[in-house]
Amino acid sequence: RSRLHKTLDHHTLPCQIAVLKGDRQGSRRLSVSLREGRNHQVKRMFDSMAYRVVGLHRVGFCGIRLPAGLAEGEYDILGDKEKRLLFKI
């Protein structure tokens, strides 16, 4: 396991990390899947290792995937299955 994985596992429940894209200047686009998250959790985890977070994009919550074209400030109506997932927590 990488240093990144080991460090992040100490700050939250174990999370999954995948490198989506990298470049020669050292920039990386990562996918981080948290099982537990608090306000600014991802930024704090990466800041503790001197990594700078440029942007975040939430793709789902509580097992519910957000629609791909959903813009900031927009919303989608939940179906019955999605409501059951939310009320289960």
PDB file of N, CA and C in Angstrom:
ATOM      1  N   ARG A   1       0.833  -1.193   0.000  1.00  0.00           N
ATOM      2  CA  ARG A   1       0.000   0.000   0.000  1.00  0.00           C
ATOM      3  C   ARG A   1       0.870   1.246   0.000  1.00  0.00           C
ATOM      4  N   SER A   2       0.382   2.269  -0.679  1.00  0.00           N
ATOM      5  CA  SER A   2       1.165   3.494  -0.797  1.00  0.00           C
ATOM      6  C   SER A   2       1.104   4.313   0.492  1.00  0.00           C
ATOM      7  N   ARG A   3       2.011   5.265   0.602  1.00  0.00           N
ATOM      8  CA  ARG A   3       2.018   6.180   1.747  1.00  0.00           C
ATOM      9  C   ARG A   3       0.702   6.938   1.822  1.00  0.00           C
ATOM     10  N   LEU A   4       0.157   7.299   0.661  1.00  0.00           N
ATOM     11  CA  LEU A   4      -1.114   8.014   0.606  1.00  0.00           C
ATOM     12  C   LEU A   4      -2.225   7.183   1.238  1.00  0.00           C
ATOM     13  N   HIS A   5      -2.323   5.912   0.860  1.00  0.00           N
ATOM     14  CA  HIS A   5      -3.352   5.042   1.424  1.00  0.00           C
ATOM     15  C   HIS A   5      -3.189   4.888   2.935  1.00  0.00           C
ATOM     16  N   LYS A   6      -1.966   4.640   3.380  1.00  0.00           N
ATOM     17  CA  LYS A   6      -1.720   4.426   4.801  1.00  0.00           C
ATOM     18  C   LYS A   6      -2.064   5.668   5.616  1.00  0.00           C
ATOM     19  N   THR A   7      -1.690   6.840   5.116  1.00  0.00           N
ATOM     20  CA  THR A   7      -1.950   8.087   5.834  1.00  0.00           C
ATOM     21  C   THR A   7      -3.439   8.381   5.909  1.00  0.00           C
ATOM     22  N   LEU A   8      -4.142   8.214   4.799  1.00  0.00           N
ATOM     23  CA  LEU A   8      -5.566   8.522   4.786  1.00  0.00           C
ATOM     24  C   LEU A   8      -6.353   7.571   5.678  1.00  0.00           C
ATOM     25  N   ASP A   9      -5.944   6.332   5.771  1.00  0.00           N
ATOM     26  CA  ASP A   9      -6.658   5.373   6.604  1.00  0.00           C
ATOM     27  C   ASP A   9      -6.599   5.740   8.082  1.00  0.00           C
ATOM     28  N   HIS A  10      -5.629   6.535   8.504  1.00  0.00           N
ATOM     29  CA  HIS A  10      -5.548   6.948   9.903  1.00  0.00           C
ATOM     30  C   HIS A  10      -6.483   8.111  10.221  1.00  0.00           C
ATOM     31  N   HIS A  11      -6.992   8.793   9.217  1.00  0.00           N
ATOM     32  CA  HIS A  11      -7.815   9.977   9.437  1.00  0.00           C
ATOM     33  C   HIS A  11      -9.315   9.700   9.345  1.00  0.00           C
ATOM     34  N   THR A  12      -9.687   8.597   8.806  1.00  0.00           N
ATOM     35  CA  THR A  12     -11.095   8.296   8.592  1.00  0.00           C
ATOM     36  C   THR A  12     -11.234   6.782   8.474  1.00  0.00           C
ATOM     37  N   LEU A  13     -12.444   6.305   8.343  1.00  0.00           N
ATOM     38  CA  LEU A  13     -12.602   4.890   8.017  1.00  0.00           C
ATOM     39  C   LEU A  13     -11.865   4.634   6.711  1.00  0.00           C
ATOM     40  N   PRO A  14     -11.434   3.403   6.455  1.00  0.00           N
ATOM     41  CA  PRO A  14     -10.692   3.139   5.215  1.00  0.00           C
ATOM     42  C   PRO A  14     -11.422   3.678   3.984  1.00  0.00           C
ATOM     43  N   CYS A  15     -10.653   4.266   3.102  1.00  0.00           N
ATOM     44  CA  CYS A  15     -11.227   4.824   1.881  1.00  0.00           C
ATOM     45  C   CYS A  15     -10.536   4.199   0.674  1.00  0.00           C
ATOM     46  N   GLN A  16     -11.163   4.321  -0.471  1.00  0.00           N
ATOM     47  CA  GLN A  16     -10.587   3.810  -1.706  1.00  0.00           C
ATOM     48  C   GLN A  16     -10.068   4.983  -2.522  1.00  0.00           C
ATOM     49  N   ILE A  17      -8.864   4.825  -3.065  1.00  0.00           N
ATOM     50  CA  ILE A  17      -8.243   5.886  -3.856  1.00  0.00           C
ATOM     51  C   ILE A  17      -7.783   5.294  -5.177  1.00  0.00           C
ATOM     52  N   ALA A  18      -8.077   5.991  -6.256  1.00  0.00           N
ATOM     53  CA  ALA A  18      -7.613   5.574  -7.576  1.00  0.00           C
ATOM     54  C   ALA A  18      -7.094   6.798  -8.316  1.00  0.00           C
ATOM     55  N   VAL A  19      -5.962   6.650  -8.989  1.00  0.00           N
ATOM     56  CA  VAL A  19      -5.435   7.736  -9.816  1.00  0.00           C
ATOM     57  C   VAL A  19      -6.161   7.683 -11.157  1.00  0.00           C
ATOM     58  N   LEU A  20      -6.860   8.757 -11.483  1.00  0.00           N
ATOM     59  CA  LEU A  20      -7.601   8.831 -12.737  1.00  0.00           C
ATOM     60  C   LEU A  20      -6.748   9.405 -13.857  1.00  0.00           C
ATOM     61  N   LYS A  21      -5.882  10.354 -13.487  1.00  0.00           N
ATOM     62  CA  LYS A  21      -5.098  11.044 -14.501  1.00  0.00           C
ATOM     63  C   LYS A  21      -3.883  11.685 -13.837  1.00  0.00           C
ATOM     64  N   GLY A  22      -2.752  11.681 -14.523  1.00  0.00           N
ATOM     65  CA  GLY A  22      -1.561  12.331 -14.015  1.00  0.00           C
ATOM     66  C   GLY A  22      -0.836  13.038 -15.140  1.00  0.00           C
ATOM     67  N   ASP A  23       0.033  13.971 -14.787  1.00  0.00           N
ATOM     68  CA  ASP A  23       0.830  14.644 -15.806  1.00  0.00           C
ATOM     69  C   ASP A  23       2.277  14.735 -15.351  1.00  0.00           C
ATOM     70  N   ARG A  24       3.131  15.235 -16.201  1.00  0.00           N
ATOM     71  CA  ARG A  24       4.572  15.276 -15.918  1.00  0.00           C
ATOM     72  C   ARG A  24       4.944  16.293 -14.840  1.00  0.00           C
ATOM     73  N   GLN A  25       4.085  17.268 -14.590  1.00  0.00           N
ATOM     74  CA  GLN A  25       4.374  18.270 -13.570  1.00  0.00           C
ATOM     75  C   GLN A  25       4.010  17.776 -12.169  1.00  0.00           C
ATOM     76  N   GLY A  26       3.516  16.565 -12.042  1.00  0.00           N
ATOM     77  CA  GLY A  26       3.195  16.016 -10.731  1.00  0.00           C
ATOM     78  C   GLY A  26       1.742  16.170 -10.328  1.00  0.00           C
ATOM     79  N   SER A  27       0.929  16.796 -11.180  1.00  0.00           N
ATOM     80  CA  SER A  27      -0.495  16.929 -10.862  1.00  0.00           C
ATOM     81  C   SER A  27      -1.175  15.577 -11.030  1.00  0.00           C
ATOM     82  N   ARG A  28      -2.146  15.307 -10.187  1.00  0.00           N
ATOM     83  CA  ARG A  28      -2.896  14.060 -10.254  1.00  0.00           C
ATOM     84  C   ARG A  28      -4.375  14.344 -10.090  1.00  0.00           C
ATOM     85  N   ARG A  29      -5.176  13.601 -10.812  1.00  0.00           N
ATOM     86  CA  ARG A  29      -6.620  13.623 -10.599  1.00  0.00           C
ATOM     87  C   ARG A  29      -6.948  12.287  -9.962  1.00  0.00           C
ATOM     88  N   LEU A  30      -7.520  12.343  -8.746  1.00  0.00           N
ATOM     89  CA  LEU A  30      -7.785  11.136  -7.984  1.00  0.00           C
ATOM     90  C   LEU A  30      -9.280  10.947  -7.768  1.00  0.00           C
ATOM     91  N   SER A  31      -9.659   9.718  -7.616  1.00  0.00           N
ATOM     92  CA  SER A  31     -11.008   9.373  -7.173  1.00  0.00           C
ATOM     93  C   SER A  31     -10.871   8.872  -5.745  1.00  0.00           C
ATOM     94  N   VAL A  32     -11.559   9.523  -4.809  1.00  0.00           N
ATOM     95  CA  VAL A  32     -11.519   9.139  -3.404  1.00  0.00           C
ATOM     96  C   VAL A  32     -12.933   8.765  -2.985  1.00  0.00           C
ATOM     97  N   SER A  33     -13.101   7.534  -2.549  1.00  0.00           N
ATOM     98  CA  SER A  33     -14.412   7.070  -2.074  1.00  0.00           C
ATOM     99  C   SER A  33     -14.348   6.917  -0.565  1.00  0.00           C
ATOM    100  N   LEU A  34     -15.094   7.763   0.121  1.00  0.00           N
ATOM    101  CA  LEU A  34     -15.135   7.746   1.580  1.00  0.00           C
ATOM    102  C   LEU A  34     -16.348   6.982   2.073  1.00  0.00           C
ATOM    103  N   ARG A  35     -16.180   6.270   3.152  1.00  0.00           N
ATOM    104  CA  ARG A  35     -17.324   5.642   3.818  1.00  0.00           C
ATOM    105  C   ARG A  35     -17.829   6.555   4.918  1.00  0.00           C
ATOM    106  N   GLU A  36     -16.978   7.477   5.334  1.00  0.00           N
ATOM    107  CA  GLU A  36     -17.307   8.420   6.385  1.00  0.00           C
ATOM    108  C   GLU A  36     -16.697   9.745   5.966  1.00  0.00           C
ATOM    109  N   GLY A  37     -17.427  10.812   6.061  1.00  0.00           N
ATOM    110  CA  GLY A  37     -16.863  12.102   5.686  1.00  0.00           C
ATOM    111  C   GLY A  37     -17.454  13.223   6.513  1.00  0.00           C
ATOM    112  N   ARG A  38     -16.607  14.154   6.866  1.00  0.00           N
ATOM    113  CA  ARG A  38     -17.050  15.327   7.613  1.00  0.00           C
ATOM    114  C   ARG A  38     -16.745  16.561   6.781  1.00  0.00           C
ATOM    115  N   ASN A  39     -17.181  17.695   7.251  1.00  0.00           N
ATOM    116  CA  ASN A  39     -16.968  18.947   6.543  1.00  0.00           C
ATOM    117  C   ASN A  39     -15.484  19.138   6.227  1.00  0.00           C
ATOM    118  N   HIS A  40     -15.156  19.292   4.966  1.00  0.00           N
ATOM    119  CA  HIS A  40     -13.785  19.520   4.488  1.00  0.00           C
ATOM    120  C   HIS A  40     -12.847  18.341   4.775  1.00  0.00           C
ATOM    121  N   GLN A  41     -13.379  17.145   4.966  1.00  0.00           N
ATOM    122  CA  GLN A  41     -12.579  15.966   5.294  1.00  0.00           C
ATOM    123  C   GLN A  41     -11.492  15.692   4.258  1.00  0.00           C
ATOM    124  N   VAL A  42     -11.843  15.699   2.987  1.00  0.00           N
ATOM    125  CA  VAL A  42     -10.871  15.374   1.940  1.00  0.00           C
ATOM    126  C   VAL A  42      -9.751  16.415   1.928  1.00  0.00           C
ATOM    127  N   LYS A  43     -10.104  17.683   2.029  1.00  0.00           N
ATOM    128  CA  LYS A  43      -9.076  18.736   2.033  1.00  0.00           C
ATOM    129  C   LYS A  43      -8.134  18.583   3.217  1.00  0.00           C
ATOM    130  N   ARG A  44      -8.673  18.267   4.387  1.00  0.00           N
ATOM    131  CA  ARG A  44      -7.822  18.100   5.571  1.00  0.00           C
ATOM    132  C   ARG A  44      -6.904  16.887   5.428  1.00  0.00           C
ATOM    133  N   MET A  45      -7.415  15.793   4.872  1.00  0.00           N
ATOM    134  CA  MET A  45      -6.591  14.593   4.711  1.00  0.00           C
ATOM    135  C   MET A  45      -5.401  14.875   3.798  1.00  0.00           C
ATOM    136  N   PHE A  46      -5.654  15.515   2.668  1.00  0.00           N
ATOM    137  CA  PHE A  46      -4.570  15.778   1.727  1.00  0.00           C
ATOM    138  C   PHE A  46      -3.650  16.886   2.235  1.00  0.00           C
ATOM    139  N   ASP A  47      -4.189  17.860   2.944  1.00  0.00           N
ATOM    140  CA  ASP A  47      -3.373  18.924   3.515  1.00  0.00           C
ATOM    141  C   ASP A  47      -2.368  18.362   4.524  1.00  0.00           C
ATOM    142  N   SER A  48      -2.761  17.329   5.254  1.00  0.00           N
ATOM    143  CA  SER A  48      -1.867  16.739   6.253  1.00  0.00           C
ATOM    144  C   SER A  48      -0.635  16.112   5.610  1.00  0.00           C
ATOM    145  N   MET A  49      -0.692  15.855   4.301  1.00  0.00           N
ATOM    146  CA  MET A  49       0.452  15.279   3.584  1.00  0.00           C
ATOM    147  C   MET A  49       1.069  16.282   2.622  1.00  0.00           C
ATOM    148  N   ALA A  50       0.705  17.557   2.765  1.00  0.00           N
ATOM    149  CA  ALA A  50       1.224  18.648   1.935  1.00  0.00           C
ATOM    150  C   ALA A  50       0.800  18.525   0.472  1.00  0.00           C
ATOM    151  N   TYR A  51      -0.363  17.931   0.225  1.00  0.00           N
ATOM    152  CA  TYR A  51      -0.951  17.909  -1.113  1.00  0.00           C
ATOM    153  C   TYR A  51      -1.998  19.016  -1.181  1.00  0.00           C
ATOM    154  N   ARG A  52      -2.055  19.711  -2.301  1.00  0.00           N
ATOM    155  CA  ARG A  52      -3.019  20.794  -2.469  1.00  0.00           C
ATOM    156  C   ARG A  52      -4.236  20.279  -3.231  1.00  0.00           C
ATOM    157  N   VAL A  53      -5.423  20.527  -2.689  1.00  0.00           N
ATOM    158  CA  VAL A  53      -6.671  20.157  -3.358  1.00  0.00           C
ATOM    159  C   VAL A  53      -7.138  21.353  -4.169  1.00  0.00           C
ATOM    160  N   VAL A  54      -7.255  21.169  -5.476  1.00  0.00           N
ATOM    161  CA  VAL A  54      -7.649  22.253  -6.366  1.00  0.00           C
ATOM    162  C   VAL A  54      -9.172  22.297  -6.514  1.00  0.00           C
ATOM    163  N   GLY A  55      -9.800  21.139  -6.535  1.00  0.00           N
ATOM    164  CA  GLY A  55     -11.256  21.106  -6.671  1.00  0.00           C
ATOM    165  C   GLY A  55     -11.807  19.764  -6.242  1.00  0.00           C
ATOM    166  N   LEU A  56     -13.070  19.779  -5.863  1.00  0.00           N
ATOM    167  CA  LEU A  56     -13.769  18.561  -5.462  1.00  0.00           C
ATOM    168  C   LEU A  56     -15.078  18.459  -6.230  1.00  0.00           C
ATOM    169  N   HIS A  57     -15.464  17.240  -6.523  1.00  0.00           N
ATOM    170  CA  HIS A  57     -16.739  17.007  -7.215  1.00  0.00           C
ATOM    171  C   HIS A  57     -17.392  15.779  -6.600  1.00  0.00           C
ATOM    172  N   ARG A  58     -18.551  15.972  -5.967  1.00  0.00           N
ATOM    173  CA  ARG A  58     -19.266  14.849  -5.360  1.00  0.00           C
ATOM    174  C   ARG A  58     -20.072  14.145  -6.445  1.00  0.00           C
ATOM    175  N   VAL A  59     -19.927  12.833  -6.508  1.00  0.00           N
ATOM    176  CA  VAL A  59     -20.665  12.069  -7.519  1.00  0.00           C
ATOM    177  C   VAL A  59     -21.773  11.222  -6.905  1.00  0.00           C
ATOM    178  N   GLY A  60     -21.798  11.121  -5.591  1.00  0.00           N
ATOM    179  CA  GLY A  60     -22.850  10.342  -4.958  1.00  0.00           C
ATOM    180  C   GLY A  60     -22.861  10.543  -3.461  1.00  0.00           C
ATOM    181  N   PHE A  61     -23.921  10.050  -2.843  1.00  0.00           N
ATOM    182  CA  PHE A  61     -24.075  10.150  -1.401  1.00  0.00           C
ATOM    183  C   PHE A  61     -24.947   8.996  -0.952  1.00  0.00           C
ATOM    184  N   CYS A  62     -24.480   8.250   0.037  1.00  0.00           N
ATOM    185  CA  CYS A  62     -25.283   7.193   0.644  1.00  0.00           C
ATOM    186  C   CYS A  62     -25.748   6.147  -0.375  1.00  0.00           C
ATOM    187  N   GLY A  63     -24.885   5.830  -1.330  1.00  0.00           N
ATOM    188  CA  GLY A  63     -25.235   4.836  -2.332  1.00  0.00           C
ATOM    189  C   GLY A  63     -26.076   5.362  -3.481  1.00  0.00           C
ATOM    190  N   ILE A  64     -26.343   6.652  -3.494  1.00  0.00           N
ATOM    191  CA  ILE A  64     -27.140   7.278  -4.552  1.00  0.00           C
ATOM    192  C   ILE A  64     -26.196   8.051  -5.465  1.00  0.00           C
ATOM    193  N   ARG A  65     -26.178   7.697  -6.744  1.00  0.00           N
ATOM    194  CA  ARG A  65     -25.341   8.397  -7.727  1.00  0.00           C
ATOM    195  C   ARG A  65     -26.067   9.657  -8.192  1.00  0.00           C
ATOM    196  N   LEU A  66     -25.335  10.749  -8.274  1.00  0.00           N
ATOM    197  CA  LEU A  66     -25.918  11.985  -8.788  1.00  0.00           C
ATOM    198  C   LEU A  66     -25.978  11.914 -10.305  1.00  0.00           C
ATOM    199  N   PRO A  67     -27.023  12.476 -10.905  1.00  0.00           N
ATOM    200  CA  PRO A  67     -27.100  12.495 -12.373  1.00  0.00           C
ATOM    201  C   PRO A  67     -25.890  13.229 -12.962  1.00  0.00           C
ATOM    202  N   ALA A  68     -25.355  12.720 -14.056  1.00  0.00           N
ATOM    203  CA  ALA A  68     -24.126  13.260 -14.651  1.00  0.00           C
ATOM    204  C   ALA A  68     -24.248  14.738 -15.024  1.00  0.00           C
ATOM    205  N   GLY A  69     -25.373  15.179 -15.519  1.00  0.00           N
ATOM    206  CA  GLY A  69     -25.500  16.551 -15.980  1.00  0.00           C
ATOM    207  C   GLY A  69     -26.012  17.529 -14.934  1.00  0.00           C
ATOM    208  N   LEU A  70     -26.085  17.123 -13.676  1.00  0.00           N
ATOM    209  CA  LEU A  70     -26.627  17.976 -12.620  1.00  0.00           C
ATOM    210  C   LEU A  70     -25.642  19.105 -12.310  1.00  0.00           C
ATOM    211  N   ALA A  71     -26.065  20.336 -12.562  1.00  0.00           N
ATOM    212  CA  ALA A  71     -25.201  21.505 -12.340  1.00  0.00           C
ATOM    213  C   ALA A  71     -25.278  21.946 -10.879  1.00  0.00           C
ATOM    214  N   GLU A  72     -24.302  22.746 -10.478  1.00  0.00           N
ATOM    215  CA  GLU A  72     -24.289  23.282  -9.126  1.00  0.00           C
ATOM    216  C   GLU A  72     -25.576  24.061  -8.872  1.00  0.00           C
ATOM    217  N   GLY A  73     -26.216  23.791  -7.748  1.00  0.00           N
ATOM    218  CA  GLY A  73     -27.460  24.475  -7.387  1.00  0.00           C
ATOM    219  C   GLY A  73     -28.709  23.789  -7.909  1.00  0.00           C
ATOM    220  N   GLU A  74     -28.580  22.833  -8.818  1.00  0.00           N
ATOM    221  CA  GLU A  74     -29.730  22.090  -9.325  1.00  0.00           C
ATOM    222  C   GLU A  74     -30.011  20.890  -8.421  1.00  0.00           C
ATOM    223  N   TYR A  75     -31.178  20.313  -8.565  1.00  0.00           N
ATOM    224  CA  TYR A  75     -31.540  19.138  -7.790  1.00  0.00           C
ATOM    225  C   TYR A  75     -32.310  18.162  -8.663  1.00  0.00           C
ATOM    226  N   ASP A  76     -32.454  16.963  -8.160  1.00  0.00           N
ATOM    227  CA  ASP A  76     -33.177  15.910  -8.853  1.00  0.00           C
ATOM    228  C   ASP A  76     -34.191  15.326  -7.865  1.00  0.00           C
ATOM    229  N   ILE A  77     -35.318  14.901  -8.357  1.00  0.00           N
ATOM    230  CA  ILE A  77     -36.344  14.300  -7.508  1.00  0.00           C
ATOM    231  C   ILE A  77     -35.939  12.848  -7.204  1.00  0.00           C
ATOM    232  N   LEU A  78     -35.995  12.483  -5.923  1.00  0.00           N
ATOM    233  CA  LEU A  78     -35.621  11.126  -5.526  1.00  0.00           C
ATOM    234  C   LEU A  78     -36.743  10.145  -5.824  1.00  0.00           C
ATOM    235  N   GLY A  79     -36.354   8.958  -6.266  1.00  0.00           N
ATOM    236  CA  GLY A  79     -37.303   7.881  -6.462  1.00  0.00           C
ATOM    237  C   GLY A  79     -37.513   7.120  -5.153  1.00  0.00           C
ATOM    238  N   ASP A  80     -38.404   6.161  -5.151  1.00  0.00           N
ATOM    239  CA  ASP A  80     -38.693   5.394  -3.936  1.00  0.00           C
ATOM    240  C   ASP A  80     -37.466   4.652  -3.417  1.00  0.00           C
ATOM    241  N   LYS A  81     -36.683   4.039  -4.317  1.00  0.00           N
ATOM    242  CA  LYS A  81     -35.489   3.300  -3.906  1.00  0.00           C
ATOM    243  C   LYS A  81     -34.478   4.234  -3.236  1.00  0.00           C
ATOM    244  N   GLU A  82     -34.292   5.413  -3.790  1.00  0.00           N
ATOM    245  CA  GLU A  82     -33.347   6.378  -3.232  1.00  0.00           C
ATOM    246  C   GLU A  82     -33.817   6.879  -1.863  1.00  0.00           C
ATOM    247  N   LYS A  83     -35.111   7.092  -1.721  1.00  0.00           N
ATOM    248  CA  LYS A  83     -35.651   7.512  -0.429  1.00  0.00           C
ATOM    249  C   LYS A  83     -35.406   6.448   0.634  1.00  0.00           C
ATOM    250  N   ARG A  84     -35.606   5.179   0.273  1.00  0.00           N
ATOM    251  CA  ARG A  84     -35.369   4.094   1.228  1.00  0.00           C
ATOM    252  C   ARG A  84     -33.897   4.062   1.655  1.00  0.00           C
ATOM    253  N   LEU A  85     -32.995   4.279   0.714  1.00  0.00           N
ATOM    254  CA  LEU A  85     -31.571   4.308   1.057  1.00  0.00           C
ATOM    255  C   LEU A  85     -31.263   5.429   2.050  1.00  0.00           C
ATOM    256  N   LEU A  86     -31.818   6.596   1.842  1.00  0.00           N
ATOM    257  CA  LEU A  86     -31.566   7.734   2.736  1.00  0.00           C
ATOM    258  C   LEU A  86     -32.161   7.520   4.115  1.00  0.00           C
ATOM    259  N   PHE A  87     -33.358   7.004   4.183  1.00  0.00           N
ATOM    260  CA  PHE A  87     -34.022   6.859   5.486  1.00  0.00           C
ATOM    261  C   PHE A  87     -33.498   5.670   6.265  1.00  0.00           C
ATOM    262  N   LYS A  88     -32.657   4.851   5.626  1.00  0.00           N
ATOM    263  CA  LYS A  88     -32.058   3.699   6.289  1.00  0.00           C
ATOM    264  C   LYS A  88     -30.936   4.125   7.242  1.00  0.00           C
ATOM    265  N   ILE A  89     -30.322   5.287   6.986  1.00  0.00           N
ATOM    266  CA  ILE A  89     -29.204   5.727   7.840  1.00  0.00           C
ATOM    267  C   ILE A  89     -29.654   6.319   9.141  1.00  0.00           C
TER     268      ILE A  89
END
